[in-house]
Amino acid sequence: MADYTLPKVWTWDAENGGDWAKTNRPIAGATFDAELPVGKHPLQLYSMGTPNGQKVTIMLEELLALGKTGAEYDAHLIRIGEGDQFSSGFVALNPNSKIPALMDRDTGTRVFESGSILLYLAEKFGAFLPSDPAQRTEILNWVFWLQGSAPYLGGGFGHFYAYAPEKFEYPINRFTMEVKRQMDVLNRELAEHRYLGGDDYTIADMLTWPWYGNLVLGEAYDAGEFLDVESYTHLRRWAEEILARPAVQRGRIVNRTRGPLNEQLHERHDASDFDTRTQDKIATAVE
């Protein structure tokens, strides 16, 4: 490995960064003008089926499963690899140009950052967040734990283990150690409680499962063996229990563009889309 000498002033090398280099840049703002599409429902979601995107669609499907009809939503696909998040319409909704982003047409409220979206929906619909102050605080402890921890898993471990153009021992070791520590934190908590923060399923679980549930089930970064995920028995029990929920099975495939075709529903505008608009159904119809 060649030695690296720090420059006095950093300059952007747009070609250095692997597959995601073209979507990363050191400035904010729109790069082109385009309005966002708008569907028929009160809630308009602009997202992609990454772990952060799955958090919101799982929450919306869980709300609908409770009979909260006001949670009907349109899920528009934002292809982040193609730079859709840099349109003027998306930047107006989220100046940080990251998915997911939500517009509540009933109130005219924009909501961005996945944790903020789930907290907003929980309060709007009075579900999946306790009203008792002590219980609520415990759930929010885990909400903020996830929001602070997941970047080490995705931007740290995931990037250097799976996506970086070259493999480097130091960052892989550094972030592997941290991710295993995080899984141990969760494993110890779930040895004592059925769900994060207690015995009730809440937004803490919905936020955490797409990252650490997929990870401990061996579905992230092809890193199951490397991380010895089978040793985290309590975390795996929790992950499997949540995956068995029908709303989770629906929510995890919305705006998804990778994996089996029957697990890709690029856009969701009606509940019937799960039966008629997954990519395997579309491919069969075209044939």
Coordinates of C-alpha atoms in Angstrom, one line a residue:
M1 CA 0.0 0.0 0.0
A2 CA 1.4 3.3 -1.1
D3 CA 2.1 5.9 1.6
Y4 CA -0.4 8.8 1.7
T5 CA 0.7 12.3 2.4
L6 CA -2.0 14.7 3.7
P7 CA -2.3 17.8 1.5
K8 CA -2.5 21.2 3.1
V9 CA -5.9 21.7 1.5
W10 CA -8.1 18.9 0.5
T11 CA -9.4 18.9 -3.1
W12 CA -12.2 16.7 -4.5
D13 CA -11.1 13.8 -6.7
A14 CA -14.4 12.9 -8.4
E15 CA -13.0 9.7 -9.8
N16 CA -11.8 8.3 -6.5
G17 CA -14.5 6.4 -4.6
G18 CA -15.6 3.3 -6.3
D19 CA -19.1 2.6 -7.6
W20 CA -20.7 5.3 -5.6
A21 CA -18.3 8.1 -6.5
K22 CA -20.7 9.8 -8.9
T23 CA -23.3 10.2 -6.2
N24 CA -21.0 11.7 -3.6
R25 CA -19.8 15.3 -3.7
P26 CA -18.6 17.9 -1.2
I27 CA -21.4 20.4 -1.9
A28 CA -25.2 20.4 -1.4
G29 CA -28.0 21.6 -3.6
A30 CA -29.7 20.6 -6.8
T31 CA -27.9 19.6 -9.9
F32 CA -30.9 19.6 -12.2
D33 CA -34.5 20.9 -12.3
A34 CA -37.3 18.3 -12.0
E35 CA -40.6 18.2 -10.1
L36 CA -41.4 15.2 -7.9
P37 CA -44.4 13.0 -8.9
V38 CA -47.4 13.2 -6.7
G39 CA -49.9 10.3 -6.2
K40 CA -53.4 10.1 -4.8
H41 CA -52.8 9.5 -1.1
P42 CA -52.2 11.9 1.8
L43 CA -48.6 10.6 2.4
Q44 CA -46.1 10.8 -0.4
L45 CA -42.9 8.9 0.1
Y46 CA -39.8 9.4 -2.0
S47 CA -37.4 6.6 -1.3
M48 CA -35.4 3.5 -2.3
G49 CA -35.5 0.1 -0.6
T50 CA -32.2 0.5 1.2
P51 CA -32.2 -0.2 5.0
N52 CA -33.1 3.4 5.6
G53 CA -35.9 3.3 3.1
Q54 CA -37.2 0.0 4.5
K55 CA -37.7 1.6 7.9
V56 CA -40.5 3.9 6.6
T57 CA -42.3 1.4 4.4
I58 CA -42.4 -1.1 7.2
M59 CA -43.8 1.5 9.5
L60 CA -46.5 2.5 7.0
E61 CA -47.5 -1.1 6.4
E62 CA -47.7 -1.8 10.1
L63 CA -49.9 1.3 10.5
L64 CA -52.2 0.0 7.7
A65 CA -52.3 -3.4 9.3
L66 CA -53.6 -1.7 12.5
G67 CA -56.4 -0.2 10.5
K68 CA -55.0 3.3 10.3
T69 CA -56.4 4.1 6.9
G70 CA -55.0 7.6 6.9
A71 CA -51.5 6.0 6.5
E72 CA -52.2 5.0 2.9
Y73 CA -49.3 6.2 0.8
D74 CA -47.7 6.5 -2.5
A75 CA -44.0 5.3 -2.6
H76 CA -42.1 6.8 -5.5
L77 CA -38.7 5.3 -6.4
I78 CA -35.7 7.6 -6.1
R79 CA -32.8 5.8 -7.8
I80 CA -29.9 7.2 -5.8
G81 CA -27.3 5.5 -8.0
E82 CA -28.6 7.6 -10.9
G83 CA -28.7 10.8 -8.8
D84 CA -32.5 11.3 -8.6
Q85 CA -32.0 12.8 -5.1
F86 CA -30.3 15.8 -6.6
S87 CA -33.4 17.1 -8.4
S88 CA -34.7 20.5 -7.5
G89 CA -37.9 18.8 -6.3
F90 CA -36.2 16.4 -4.0
V91 CA -33.8 19.0 -2.6
A92 CA -36.8 21.2 -1.7
L93 CA -38.2 18.2 0.3
N94 CA -34.9 17.2 1.8
P95 CA -32.0 19.7 1.5
N96 CA -29.6 16.9 2.6
S97 CA -30.4 14.9 -0.7
K98 CA -30.8 11.6 1.2
I99 CA -33.6 9.1 1.1
P100 CA -36.2 8.7 2.5
A101 CA -38.2 11.9 2.5
L102 CA -41.9 12.3 3.1
M103 CA -44.6 14.9 2.3
D104 CA -47.8 14.9 4.4
R105 CA -50.3 16.5 2.1
D106 CA -52.9 16.7 4.9
T107 CA -50.7 19.1 6.9
G108 CA -48.2 20.4 4.2
T109 CA -45.4 19.1 6.4
R110 CA -42.1 17.8 4.9
V111 CA -40.3 15.2 7.0
F112 CA -36.8 14.0 6.3
E113 CA -34.4 11.6 8.1
S114 CA -35.8 8.2 8.8
G115 CA -35.9 8.6 12.6
S116 CA -37.8 11.8 12.3
I117 CA -40.2 10.2 9.8
L118 CA -41.0 7.3 12.1
L119 CA -41.4 9.6 15.1
Y120 CA -43.7 11.8 13.1
L121 CA -45.9 8.9 12.0
A122 CA -46.0 7.4 15.5
E123 CA -47.2 10.7 16.9
K124 CA -49.6 11.4 14.1
F125 CA -51.3 8.0 14.3
G126 CA -50.8 7.3 18.0
A127 CA -49.1 4.0 17.5
F128 CA -45.9 2.1 18.2
L129 CA -44.6 4.7 20.7
P130 CA -45.6 4.5 24.4
S131 CA -47.3 7.5 26.0
D132 CA -45.9 6.8 29.5
P133 CA -42.9 9.1 29.9
A134 CA -40.5 6.5 31.2
Q135 CA -41.4 3.9 28.6
R136 CA -41.3 6.5 25.9
T137 CA -37.8 7.6 26.9
E138 CA -36.5 4.0 26.9
I139 CA -37.8 3.5 23.4
L140 CA -36.3 6.8 22.2
N141 CA -33.0 5.8 23.8
W142 CA -32.9 2.9 21.3
V143 CA -34.2 5.1 18.4
F144 CA -31.2 7.5 18.9
W145 CA -28.8 4.6 19.5
L146 CA -29.7 3.3 16.1
Q147 CA -29.5 6.6 14.3
G148 CA -26.0 7.1 15.8
S149 CA -24.8 3.5 15.4
A150 CA -25.9 2.5 11.9
P151 CA -23.5 4.9 10.0
Y152 CA -20.6 2.8 11.4
L153 CA -22.3 -0.3 10.0
G154 CA -23.2 1.2 6.6
G155 CA -20.8 4.0 5.8
G156 CA -18.0 2.3 7.8
F157 CA -18.0 -1.5 7.7
G158 CA -20.2 -1.9 4.6
H159 CA -18.3 0.6 2.6
F160 CA -14.8 -0.8 3.3
Y161 CA -15.8 -4.5 3.4
A162 CA -18.0 -4.5 0.3
Y163 CA -17.8 -1.4 -1.8
A164 CA -14.4 0.3 -1.5
P165 CA -12.4 -0.1 -4.7
E166 CA -9.5 -1.7 -2.7
K167 CA -9.4 -3.7 0.6
F168 CA -7.5 -2.1 3.5
E169 CA -6.9 -3.9 6.7
Y170 CA -7.0 -1.0 9.1
P171 CA -10.5 0.3 8.3
I172 CA -12.0 -3.2 7.9
N173 CA -10.6 -4.2 11.3
R174 CA -11.7 -0.9 12.9
F175 CA -15.3 -1.1 11.7
T176 CA -15.7 -4.8 12.1
M177 CA -14.7 -4.4 15.8
E178 CA -17.3 -1.7 16.2
V179 CA -20.1 -3.6 14.4
K180 CA -19.5 -6.7 16.5
R181 CA -19.6 -4.5 19.6
Q182 CA -22.9 -3.1 18.4
M183 CA -24.4 -6.5 17.8
D184 CA -23.3 -7.5 21.3
V185 CA -25.1 -4.5 22.7
L186 CA -28.3 -5.6 20.9
N187 CA -27.8 -9.3 21.8
R188 CA -27.5 -8.5 25.5
E189 CA -30.6 -6.2 25.4
L190 CA -32.6 -8.8 23.6
A191 CA -31.6 -11.5 26.1
E192 CA -33.6 -9.6 28.7
H193 CA -36.5 -8.2 26.6
R194 CA -38.6 -9.5 23.7
Y195 CA -38.1 -6.2 21.8
L196 CA -35.8 -3.3 22.1
G197 CA -36.7 -1.4 25.2
G198 CA -39.3 -3.7 26.5
D199 CA -42.0 -6.3 25.7
D200 CA -43.8 -4.2 23.0
Y201 CA -43.0 -3.8 19.3
T202 CA -42.2 -0.2 18.6
I203 CA -40.5 2.2 16.2
A204 CA -37.2 1.3 17.8
D205 CA -37.6 -2.2 16.3
M206 CA -38.7 -0.9 13.0
L207 CA -35.8 1.4 12.7
T208 CA -33.2 -1.2 13.8
W209 CA -34.3 -4.3 12.0
P210 CA -33.5 -3.2 8.4
W211 CA -29.9 -2.7 9.5
Y212 CA -29.1 -5.2 12.2
G213 CA -31.9 -7.7 11.5
N214 CA -30.7 -8.1 7.9
L215 CA -27.1 -8.2 9.1
V216 CA -27.6 -10.9 11.7
L217 CA -29.6 -13.0 9.3
G218 CA -26.7 -12.9 6.9
E219 CA -28.5 -10.8 4.3
A220 CA -26.1 -7.8 4.3
Y221 CA -22.8 -7.3 2.5
D222 CA -22.4 -11.1 2.2
A223 CA -20.7 -10.9 5.5
G224 CA -22.5 -13.4 7.7
E225 CA -19.6 -15.8 8.0
F226 CA -17.1 -13.1 8.4
L227 CA -19.0 -11.6 11.3
D228 CA -20.0 -14.9 12.8
V229 CA -23.6 -13.8 13.0
E230 CA -24.9 -17.1 14.2
S231 CA -23.3 -16.5 17.6
Y232 CA -25.7 -13.7 18.3
T233 CA -28.6 -16.0 19.3
H234 CA -30.9 -13.4 21.0
L235 CA -30.5 -10.9 18.2
R236 CA -31.2 -13.6 15.6
R237 CA -34.4 -14.7 17.5
W238 CA -35.6 -11.1 17.4
A239 CA -34.7 -10.7 13.7
E240 CA -36.5 -13.8 12.7
E241 CA -39.6 -12.9 14.8
I242 CA -39.8 -9.5 13.1
L243 CA -39.2 -10.9 9.6
A244 CA -42.2 -13.2 10.1
R245 CA -44.6 -10.2 10.5
P246 CA -46.7 -9.8 7.3
A247 CA -46.3 -6.0 7.3
V248 CA -42.5 -6.3 7.5
Q249 CA -42.6 -8.7 4.6
R250 CA -44.5 -6.2 2.6
G251 CA -42.6 -3.1 3.7
R252 CA -39.2 -4.6 3.0
I253 CA -39.8 -5.0 -0.7
V254 CA -41.2 -1.5 -1.5
N255 CA -38.9 0.6 -3.7
R256 CA -36.5 -2.3 -3.7
T257 CA -34.4 -2.7 -6.9
R258 CA -32.2 -5.6 -6.0
G259 CA -32.7 -9.2 -5.1
P260 CA -35.3 -11.7 -6.4
L261 CA -37.8 -10.2 -8.7
N262 CA -40.7 -11.2 -6.5
E263 CA -39.2 -9.1 -3.7
Q264 CA -39.0 -6.0 -5.8
L265 CA -42.0 -3.6 -5.8
H266 CA -40.4 -0.6 -7.4
E267 CA -43.3 1.7 -6.7
R268 CA -46.3 1.3 -4.4
H269 CA -49.5 3.2 -5.0
D270 CA -52.2 0.8 -3.9
A271 CA -52.3 -2.2 -1.6
S272 CA -53.1 -4.4 -4.6
D273 CA -49.6 -3.6 -6.1
F274 CA -48.1 -6.3 -3.9
D275 CA -50.1 -8.9 -5.8
T276 CA -49.9 -7.4 -9.3
R277 CA -46.9 -5.1 -9.7
T278 CA -43.8 -6.9 -8.3
Q279 CA -41.1 -7.2 -10.9
D280 CA -41.7 -10.9 -11.5
K281 CA -45.4 -10.2 -12.4
I282 CA -44.3 -7.3 -14.7
A283 CA -41.7 -9.4 -16.4
T284 CA -44.3 -12.2 -17.0
A285 CA -46.9 -9.7 -18.4
V286 CA -44.3 -8.3 -20.8
E287 CA -43.5 -11.8 -22.1

